Amino acid sequence: MRDLSKKMELAKNPNSKVLICNTPEAKLLAELIPNIDKVYKYLRNNVGTKNVEIEYFNEKREDVVFIIKKLNSFINEMAVENNLKNINEIVIEEGK
């Protein structure tokens, strides 16, 4: 029960998301999210220091945004091709 109460407490965080993965592919992507979050939290907290130069941070951020945009486009193309109506294209704001 302690594990359940911890999960319920975590779900109250405004930045939390609860995901239900119905496919192995979605599970793989969901498993990447905490790693992306940890890496970018480190980079953001250290950008401008000797450990993380601004140019390095900007380059890596542009790379990950490019990959996310490509994946977003790919998913939306498949949805259109298969006439799926419940797929929402995410809006990726530049500079966030």
PDB file of C-alpha atoms in Angstrom:
ATOM      1  CA  MET A   1       0.000   0.000   0.000  1.00  0.00           C
ATOM      2  CA  ARG A   2       2.867   2.374   0.639  1.00  0.00           C
ATOM      3  CA  ASP A   3       3.816   2.158  -3.042  1.00  0.00           C
ATOM      4  CA  LEU A   4       0.273   3.068  -4.082  1.00  0.00           C
ATOM      5  CA  SER A   5       0.155   6.053  -1.753  1.00  0.00           C
ATOM      6  CA  LYS A   6       3.508   7.277  -3.111  1.00  0.00           C
ATOM      7  CA  LYS A   7       2.198   6.980  -6.672  1.00  0.00           C
ATOM      8  CA  MET A   8      -0.960   8.855  -5.731  1.00  0.00           C
ATOM      9  CA  GLU A   9       1.113  11.620  -4.160  1.00  0.00           C
ATOM     10  CA  LEU A  10       3.307  11.862  -7.271  1.00  0.00           C
ATOM     11  CA  ALA A  11       0.206  12.099  -9.473  1.00  0.00           C
ATOM     12  CA  LYS A  12      -0.778  15.288  -7.625  1.00  0.00           C
ATOM     13  CA  ASN A  13       2.276  17.084  -9.012  1.00  0.00           C
ATOM     14  CA  PRO A  14       1.155  19.526 -11.743  1.00  0.00           C
ATOM     15  CA  ASN A  15       4.005  18.302 -13.971  1.00  0.00           C
ATOM     16  CA  SER A  16       3.040  14.639 -13.697  1.00  0.00           C
ATOM     17  CA  LYS A  17       1.472  12.573 -16.467  1.00  0.00           C
ATOM     18  CA  VAL A  18      -0.154   9.186 -16.142  1.00  0.00           C
ATOM     19  CA  LEU A  19       0.429   7.041 -19.215  1.00  0.00           C
ATOM     20  CA  ILE A  20      -1.198   3.808 -20.209  1.00  0.00           C
ATOM     21  CA  CYS A  21       0.861   2.073 -22.866  1.00  0.00           C
ATOM     22  CA  ASN A  22      -1.117  -0.339 -24.995  1.00  0.00           C
ATOM     23  CA  THR A  23       1.749  -1.306 -27.284  1.00  0.00           C
ATOM     24  CA  PRO A  24       5.421  -2.215 -26.852  1.00  0.00           C
ATOM     25  CA  GLU A  25       6.372   0.763 -29.028  1.00  0.00           C
ATOM     26  CA  ALA A  26       4.559   3.212 -26.757  1.00  0.00           C
ATOM     27  CA  LYS A  27       6.161   1.583 -23.731  1.00  0.00           C
ATOM     28  CA  LEU A  28       9.612   2.104 -25.248  1.00  0.00           C
ATOM     29  CA  LEU A  29       8.905   5.790 -25.774  1.00  0.00           C
ATOM     30  CA  ALA A  30       7.464   6.150 -22.273  1.00  0.00           C
ATOM     31  CA  GLU A  31      10.607   4.580 -20.834  1.00  0.00           C
ATOM     32  CA  LEU A  32      12.713   7.212 -22.627  1.00  0.00           C
ATOM     33  CA  ILE A  33      10.854  10.132 -21.072  1.00  0.00           C
ATOM     34  CA  PRO A  34      12.474   9.971 -17.591  1.00  0.00           C
ATOM     35  CA  ASN A  35      15.919   9.745 -19.205  1.00  0.00           C
ATOM     36  CA  ILE A  36      15.246  12.767 -21.416  1.00  0.00           C
ATOM     37  CA  ASP A  37      13.967  14.652 -18.386  1.00  0.00           C
ATOM     38  CA  LYS A  38      17.045  13.811 -16.283  1.00  0.00           C
ATOM     39  CA  VAL A  39      19.511  14.741 -19.032  1.00  0.00           C
ATOM     40  CA  TYR A  40      17.818  18.031 -19.845  1.00  0.00           C
ATOM     41  CA  LYS A  41      17.378  18.929 -16.188  1.00  0.00           C
ATOM     42  CA  TYR A  42      21.122  18.454 -15.740  1.00  0.00           C
ATOM     43  CA  LEU A  43      21.933  20.412 -18.888  1.00  0.00           C
ATOM     44  CA  ARG A  44      19.595  23.294 -18.000  1.00  0.00           C
ATOM     45  CA  ASN A  45      20.931  23.460 -14.443  1.00  0.00           C
ATOM     46  CA  ASN A  46      24.514  23.560 -15.693  1.00  0.00           C
ATOM     47  CA  VAL A  47      24.300  25.514 -18.941  1.00  0.00           C
ATOM     48  CA  GLY A  48      26.866  28.277 -19.064  1.00  0.00           C
ATOM     49  CA  THR A  49      29.279  26.460 -16.766  1.00  0.00           C
ATOM     50  CA  LYS A  50      32.487  24.690 -17.733  1.00  0.00           C
ATOM     51  CA  ASN A  51      30.505  21.415 -17.723  1.00  0.00           C
ATOM     52  CA  VAL A  52      27.849  22.526 -20.229  1.00  0.00           C
ATOM     53  CA  GLU A  53      28.728  25.230 -22.705  1.00  0.00           C
ATOM     54  CA  ILE A  54      25.831  27.181 -24.175  1.00  0.00           C
ATOM     55  CA  GLU A  55      26.673  26.044 -27.711  1.00  0.00           C
ATOM     56  CA  TYR A  56      26.610  22.392 -26.639  1.00  0.00           C
ATOM     57  CA  PHE A  57      23.264  22.823 -24.896  1.00  0.00           C
ATOM     58  CA  ASN A  58      21.720  24.607 -27.869  1.00  0.00           C
ATOM     59  CA  GLU A  59      22.977  21.973 -30.312  1.00  0.00           C
ATOM     60  CA  LYS A  60      21.622  19.069 -28.246  1.00  0.00           C
ATOM     61  CA  ARG A  61      18.316  20.816 -27.640  1.00  0.00           C
ATOM     62  CA  GLU A  62      17.906  21.464 -31.374  1.00  0.00           C
ATOM     63  CA  ASP A  63      18.694  17.794 -32.063  1.00  0.00           C
ATOM     64  CA  VAL A  64      16.066  16.470 -29.657  1.00  0.00           C
ATOM     65  CA  VAL A  65      13.425  18.957 -30.864  1.00  0.00           C
ATOM     66  CA  PHE A  66      14.143  17.882 -34.464  1.00  0.00           C
ATOM     67  CA  ILE A  67      13.647  14.215 -33.518  1.00  0.00           C
ATOM     68  CA  ILE A  68      10.424  14.995 -31.653  1.00  0.00           C
ATOM     69  CA  LYS A  69       9.100  17.014 -34.605  1.00  0.00           C
ATOM     70  CA  LYS A  70       9.897  14.169 -37.007  1.00  0.00           C
ATOM     71  CA  LEU A  71       8.178  11.627 -34.763  1.00  0.00           C
ATOM     72  CA  ASN A  72       5.173  13.920 -34.351  1.00  0.00           C
ATOM     73  CA  SER A  73       4.903  14.344 -38.119  1.00  0.00           C
ATOM     74  CA  PHE A  74       5.348  10.601 -38.724  1.00  0.00           C
ATOM     75  CA  ILE A  75       2.573   9.699 -36.266  1.00  0.00           C
ATOM     76  CA  ASN A  76       0.226  12.281 -37.750  1.00  0.00           C
ATOM     77  CA  GLU A  77       0.903  11.052 -41.300  1.00  0.00           C
ATOM     78  CA  MET A  78       0.036   7.502 -40.249  1.00  0.00           C
ATOM     79  CA  ALA A  79      -3.136   8.757 -38.571  1.00  0.00           C
ATOM     80  CA  VAL A  80      -4.230  10.545 -41.747  1.00  0.00           C
ATOM     81  CA  GLU A  81      -3.381   7.517 -43.921  1.00  0.00           C
ATOM     82  CA  ASN A  82      -5.491   5.305 -41.670  1.00  0.00           C
ATOM     83  CA  ASN A  83      -8.307   7.796 -41.152  1.00  0.00           C
ATOM     84  CA  LEU A  84      -7.790   7.982 -37.380  1.00  0.00           C
ATOM     85  CA  LYS A  85      -9.694  10.890 -35.871  1.00  0.00           C
ATOM     86  CA  ASN A  86      -8.477  10.849 -32.258  1.00  0.00           C
ATOM     87  CA  ILE A  87      -4.821  11.719 -32.862  1.00  0.00           C
ATOM     88  CA  ASN A  88      -3.824  15.189 -31.743  1.00  0.00           C
ATOM     89  CA  GLU A  89      -0.748  16.760 -33.257  1.00  0.00           C
ATOM     90  CA  ILE A  90       1.307  18.271 -30.488  1.00  0.00           C
ATOM     91  CA  VAL A  91       2.411  21.872 -30.828  1.00  0.00           C
ATOM     92  CA  ILE A  92       6.135  22.281 -30.337  1.00  0.00           C
ATOM     93  CA  GLU A  93       6.949  25.816 -29.310  1.00  0.00           C
ATOM     94  CA  GLU A  94      10.399  27.037 -30.242  1.00  0.00           C
ATOM     95  CA  GLY A  95      12.706  28.119 -27.461  1.00  0.00           C
ATOM     96  CA  LYS A  96      11.007  26.241 -24.619  1.00  0.00           C
TER      97      LYS A  96
END
